[in-house]
Amino acid sequence: MEVINIQEKFTRVEGYWNPHIVAELNGQQVKLARLKGEFVWHHHETEDELFYVLKGTLRMAFRDKEVSIGPGECIVVPRGVEHKPIADEEVEIMLFEPASTVNTGNLENERTRTNLQKI
Amino acid sequence: MEVINIQEKFTRVEGYWNPHIVAELNGQQVKLARLKGEFVWHHHETEDELFYVLKGTLRMAFRDKEVSIGPGECIVVPRGVEHKPIADEEVEIMLFEPASTVNTGNLENERTRTNLQKI
């Protein structure tokens, strides 16, 4: 039962769009990631995803709208909903999602990350 | 797909030790609560609980130790582990736990809260 300091954990997060695991509970994981630039359109078949922004402003594009999520704000992207995260400047996020969630969802490409590091 | 501003949501949280729901995903809930004083010793039979501190310092007593969790820090209390949250001064927390989780765990008493408000 370690006390997890999120900012301290962020010093160990390497690269962009590369989620690192900081906690696991009830089959879910808490992940940290640093984002910059545009990600790819994707969806998750069976997983809802919570994005909580700690630093910067995350733009989340959906097929019919776009929203901005600032520090201290979060959004739940339900399973099946196509989305594309965009970070015009560096963004730090915390994710809550099932352990089965892959960052690129239904796609497998050069941005897909598996075997995530636990920090 | 509402953008959820946590501090704005906190303006709607009433009372102490009274969790309010702000998001649901994958059978889990994100809850906000304001704490002050001592809670009761309890455990959760089947639920792991994540406490993320936003304001103040939460003391978490276990039978064999005690830890302090400050702003930007979190802890996972695994199922079955007895714990007692203590807030010497007002604390604001975000909880991530299964929808089935009851605040007093294995106990039912005057501090038990059910039918939580969604804000």
GROMACS .gro file of C-alpha atoms in nm:
model
  238
    1MET     CA    1   0.000   0.000   0.000
    2GLU     CA    2   0.237   0.256  -0.137
    3VAL     CA    3   0.150   0.625  -0.140
    4ILE     CA    4   0.170   0.721  -0.505
    5ASN     CA    5   0.285   1.075  -0.583
    6ILE     CA    6   0.163   1.148  -0.933
    7GLN     CA    7   0.412   1.427  -1.011
    8GLU     CA    8   0.699   1.213  -0.889
    9LYS     CA    9   0.575   0.929  -1.108
   10PHE     CA   10   0.567   1.164  -1.407
   11THR     CA   11   0.942   1.212  -1.382
   12ARG     CA   12   0.967   0.845  -1.485
   13VAL     CA   13   0.730   0.866  -1.781
   14GLU     CA   14   0.928   0.832  -2.102
   15GLY     CA   15   0.823   0.965  -2.440
   16TYR     CA   16   0.491   1.080  -2.572
   17TRP     CA   17   0.177   0.867  -2.620
   18ASN     CA   18   0.341   0.599  -2.409
   19PRO     CA   19   0.119   0.512  -2.109
   20HIS     CA   20   0.286   0.389  -1.791
   21ILE     CA   21   0.096   0.202  -1.520
   22VAL     CA   22   0.095   0.349  -1.168
   23ALA     CA   23  -0.181   0.148  -1.001
   24GLU     CA   24  -0.409  -0.151  -1.054
   25LEU     CA   25  -0.741  -0.223  -0.888
   26ASN     CA   26  -1.054  -0.422  -0.968
   27GLY     CA   27  -0.921  -0.522  -1.309
   28GLN     CA   28  -0.867  -0.156  -1.394
   29GLN     CA   29  -0.544   0.038  -1.431
   30VAL     CA   30  -0.439   0.392  -1.356
   31LYS     CA   31  -0.195   0.509  -1.621
   32LEU     CA   32   0.004   0.825  -1.679
   33ALA     CA   33   0.098   0.959  -2.020
   34ARG     CA   34   0.253   1.268  -2.169
   35LEU     CA   35   0.095   1.374  -2.498
   36LYS     CA   36   0.210   1.606  -2.776
   37GLY     CA   37   0.076   1.637  -3.128
   38GLU     CA   38  -0.208   1.439  -3.283
   39PHE     CA   39  -0.294   1.080  -3.210
   40VAL     CA   40  -0.489   0.847  -3.441
   41TRP     CA   41  -0.863   0.803  -3.477
   42HIS     CA   42  -0.962   0.487  -3.291
   43HIS     CA   43  -1.220   0.335  -3.062
   44HIS     CA   44  -1.224   0.065  -2.796
   45GLU     CA   45  -1.467  -0.221  -2.851
   46THR     CA   46  -1.534  -0.308  -2.489
   47GLU     CA   47  -1.370  -0.043  -2.273
   48ASP     CA   48  -1.483   0.297  -2.149
   49GLU     CA   49  -1.190   0.532  -2.095
   50LEU     CA   50  -1.150   0.816  -1.847
   51PHE     CA   51  -0.905   1.095  -1.932
   52TYR     CA   52  -0.814   1.326  -1.643
   53VAL     CA   53  -0.596   1.621  -1.741
   54LEU     CA   54  -0.323   1.728  -1.500
   55LYS     CA   55  -0.131   1.976  -1.719
   56GLY     CA   56  -0.204   2.152  -2.046
   57THR     CA   57  -0.518   2.138  -2.254
   58LEU     CA   58  -0.625   1.821  -2.428
   59ARG     CA   59  -0.844   1.850  -2.734
   60MET     CA   60  -1.061   1.545  -2.789
   61ALA     CA   61  -1.203   1.514  -3.138
   62PHE     CA   62  -1.515   1.308  -3.201
   63ARG     CA   63  -1.672   1.257  -3.542
   64ASP     CA   64  -1.939   1.518  -3.469
   65LYS     CA   65  -1.771   1.760  -3.228
   66GLU     CA   66  -1.456   1.851  -3.040
   67VAL     CA   67  -1.410   1.936  -2.674
   68SER     CA   68  -1.126   2.090  -2.473
   69ILE     CA   69  -1.026   1.940  -2.141
   70GLY     CA   70  -0.808   2.153  -1.913
   71PRO     CA   71  -0.625   2.085  -1.586
   72GLY     CA   72  -0.858   1.942  -1.323
   73GLU     CA   73  -1.109   1.836  -1.585
   74CYS     CA   74  -1.194   1.491  -1.714
   75ILE     CA   75  -1.404   1.315  -1.972
   76VAL     CA   76  -1.532   0.960  -2.014
   77VAL     CA   77  -1.515   0.826  -2.370
   78PRO     CA   78  -1.761   0.536  -2.385
   79ARG     CA   79  -1.675   0.211  -2.561
   80GLY     CA   80  -1.740   0.217  -2.933
   81VAL     CA   81  -1.704   0.594  -2.971
   82GLU     CA   82  -1.438   0.703  -3.220
   83HIS     CA   83  -1.205   0.964  -3.082
   84LYS     CA   84  -0.874   1.134  -3.155
   85PRO     CA   85  -0.677   1.305  -2.878
   86ILE     CA   86  -0.483   1.615  -2.983
   87ALA     CA   87  -0.226   1.804  -2.774
   88ASP     CA   88  -0.118   2.131  -2.936
   89GLU     CA   89   0.127   2.172  -2.651
   90GLU     CA   90   0.248   1.914  -2.403
   91VAL     CA   91  -0.030   1.759  -2.198
   92GLU     CA   92  -0.009   1.531  -1.894
   93ILE     CA   93  -0.298   1.296  -1.830
   94MET     CA   94  -0.405   1.027  -1.591
   95LEU     CA   95  -0.613   0.745  -1.742
   96PHE     CA   96  -0.857   0.511  -1.564
   97GLU     CA   97  -0.948   0.216  -1.779
   98PRO     CA   98  -0.968  -0.164  -1.784
   99ALA     CA   99  -0.634  -0.344  -1.782
  100SER     CA  100  -0.727  -0.484  -2.124
  101THR     CA  101  -0.729  -0.139  -2.288
  102VAL     CA  102  -0.477  -0.086  -2.569
  103ASN     CA  103  -0.389   0.275  -2.648
  104THR     CA  104  -0.477   0.251  -3.018
  105GLY     CA  105  -0.798   0.055  -2.954
  106ASN     CA  106  -0.918  -0.122  -3.268
  107LEU     CA  107  -0.600  -0.037  -3.458
  108GLU     CA  108  -0.260  -0.195  -3.441
  109ASN     CA  109   0.012   0.025  -3.581
  110GLU     CA  110   0.346   0.186  -3.498
  111ARG     CA  111   0.182   0.384  -3.218
  112THR     CA  112   0.045   0.077  -3.044
  113ARG     CA  113   0.198   0.018  -2.700
  114THR     CA  114   0.176  -0.315  -2.523
  115ASN     CA  115   0.362  -0.453  -2.221
  116LEU     CA  116   0.337  -0.118  -2.051
  117GLN     CA  117   0.594  -0.032  -1.791
  118LYS     CA  118   0.484  -0.021  -1.429
  119ILE     CA  119   0.646   0.275  -1.254
  120MET     CA  120  -1.966   1.307  -2.318
  121GLU     CA  121  -1.965   1.597  -2.078
  122VAL     CA  122  -1.639   1.764  -1.974
  123ILE     CA  123  -1.635   1.725  -1.597
  124ASN     CA  124  -1.469   2.005  -1.399
  125ILE     CA  125  -1.381   1.856  -1.063
  126GLN     CA  126  -1.359   2.184  -0.869
  127GLU     CA  127  -1.693   2.295  -1.012
  128LYS     CA  128  -1.843   1.962  -0.908
  129PHE     CA  129  -1.708   2.010  -0.558
  130THR     CA  130  -1.925   2.318  -0.516
  131ARG     CA  131  -2.220   2.076  -0.527
  132VAL     CA  132  -2.085   1.827  -0.273
  133GLU     CA  133  -2.287   1.850   0.045
  134GLY     CA  134  -2.167   1.755   0.392
  135TYR     CA  135  -1.872   1.546   0.505
  136TRP     CA  136  -1.819   1.174   0.443
  137ASN     CA  137  -2.096   1.188   0.184
  138PRO     CA  138  -1.966   1.067  -0.155
  139HIS     CA  139  -2.125   1.208  -0.471
  140ILE     CA  140  -2.093   1.038  -0.810
  141VAL     CA  141  -1.940   1.236  -1.097
  142ALA     CA  142  -1.872   0.963  -1.354
  143GLU     CA  143  -1.940   0.596  -1.424
  144LEU     CA  144  -1.743   0.363  -1.648
  145ASN     CA  145  -1.682  -0.011  -1.676
  146GLY     CA  146  -1.891  -0.081  -1.368
  147GLN     CA  147  -1.676   0.161  -1.168
  148GLN     CA  148  -1.764   0.501  -1.031
  149VAL     CA  149  -1.569   0.820  -0.978
  150LYS     CA  150  -1.688   0.987  -0.661
  151LEU     CA  151  -1.605   1.310  -0.480
  152ALA     CA  152  -1.618   1.358  -0.106
  153ARG     CA  153  -1.523   1.616   0.151
  154LEU     CA  154  -1.384   1.470   0.473
  155LYS     CA  155  -1.332   1.611   0.822
  156GLY     CA  156  -1.267   1.426   1.143
  157GLU     CA  157  -1.237   1.051   1.190
  158PHE     CA  158  -1.427   0.787   1.001
  159VAL     CA  159  -1.492   0.432   1.121
  160TRP     CA  160  -1.274   0.124   1.089
  161HIS     CA  161  -1.408  -0.087   0.803
  162HIS     CA  162  -1.310  -0.297   0.506
  163HIS     CA  163  -1.464  -0.388   0.172
  164GLU     CA  164  -1.514  -0.758   0.105
  165THR     CA  165  -1.480  -0.750  -0.272
  166GLU     CA  166  -1.372  -0.400  -0.373
  167ASP     CA  167  -1.034  -0.232  -0.403
  168GLU     CA  168  -1.058   0.142  -0.341
  169LEU     CA  169  -0.848   0.425  -0.483
  170PHE     CA  170  -0.824   0.748  -0.284
  171TYR     CA  171  -0.682   1.046  -0.474
  172VAL     CA  172  -0.632   1.358  -0.261
  173LEU     CA  173  -0.707   1.696  -0.416
  174LYS     CA  174  -0.691   1.920  -0.110
  175GLY     CA  175  -0.560   1.878   0.243
  176THR     CA  176  -0.383   1.579   0.392
  177LEU     CA  177  -0.561   1.251   0.445
  178ARG     CA  178  -0.432   1.017   0.713
  179MET     CA  179  -0.511   0.653   0.643
  180ALA     CA  180  -0.484   0.425   0.941
  181PHE     CA  181  -0.427   0.054   0.894
  182ARG     CA  182  -0.405  -0.195   1.180
  183ASP     CA  183  -0.026  -0.201   1.157
  184LYS     CA  184   0.067   0.143   1.026
  185GLU     CA  185  -0.056   0.484   0.919
  186VAL     CA  186   0.022   0.682   0.603
  187SER     CA  187  -0.034   1.045   0.503
  188ILE     CA  188  -0.164   1.126   0.156
  189GLY     CA  189  -0.128   1.484   0.036
  190PRO     CA  190  -0.259   1.673  -0.267
  191GLY     CA  191  -0.166   1.499  -0.591
  192GLU     CA  192  -0.107   1.170  -0.412
  193CYS     CA  193  -0.316   0.855  -0.408
  194ILE     CA  194  -0.332   0.515  -0.247
  195VAL     CA  195  -0.506   0.189  -0.331
  196VAL     CA  196  -0.661   0.008  -0.037
  197PRO     CA  197  -0.704  -0.355  -0.144
  198ARG     CA  198  -1.020  -0.550  -0.067
  199GLY     CA  199  -1.024  -0.707   0.279
  200VAL     CA  200  -0.782  -0.457   0.434
  201GLU     CA  201  -0.918  -0.274   0.737
  202HIS     CA  202  -0.870   0.100   0.721
  203LYS     CA  203  -0.985   0.420   0.887
  204PRO     CA  204  -0.959   0.754   0.705
  205ILE     CA  205  -0.883   1.055   0.925
  206ALA     CA  206  -0.892   1.420   0.821
  207ASP     CA  207  -0.753   1.652   1.088
  208GLU     CA  208  -0.851   1.942   0.866
  209GLU     CA  209  -1.086   1.945   0.568
  210VAL     CA  210  -0.981   1.710   0.288
  211GLU     CA  211  -1.118   1.677  -0.063
  212ILE     CA  212  -1.081   1.342  -0.234
  213MET     CA  213  -1.170   1.170  -0.556
  214LEU     CA  214  -1.252   0.799  -0.527
  215PHE     CA  215  -1.232   0.538  -0.799
  216GLU     CA  216  -1.405   0.216  -0.704
  217PRO     CA  217  -1.665  -0.038  -0.818
  218ALA     CA  218  -2.023   0.089  -0.829
  219SER     CA  219  -2.108  -0.168  -0.562
  220THR     CA  220  -1.880  -0.005  -0.302
  221VAL     CA  221  -2.053   0.124   0.013
  222ASN     CA  222  -1.865   0.389   0.211
  223THR     CA  223  -1.871   0.197   0.540
  224GLY     CA  224  -1.785  -0.136   0.376
  225ASN     CA  225  -1.873  -0.430   0.600
  226LEU     CA  226  -2.054  -0.206   0.850
  227GLU     CA  227  -2.396  -0.055   0.831
  228ASN     CA  228  -2.443   0.234   1.068
  229GLU     CA  229  -2.545   0.600   1.085
  230ARG     CA  230  -2.253   0.694   0.858
  231THR     CA  231  -2.354   0.456   0.581
  232ARG     CA  232  -2.456   0.634   0.262
  233THR     CA  233  -2.656   0.465  -0.012
  234ASN     CA  234  -2.844   0.605  -0.313
  235LEU     CA  235  -2.560   0.849  -0.373
  236GLN     CA  236  -2.638   1.168  -0.559
  237LYS     CA  237  -2.504   1.206  -0.912
  238ILE     CA  238  -2.380   1.560  -0.961
   0.00000   0.00000   0.00000
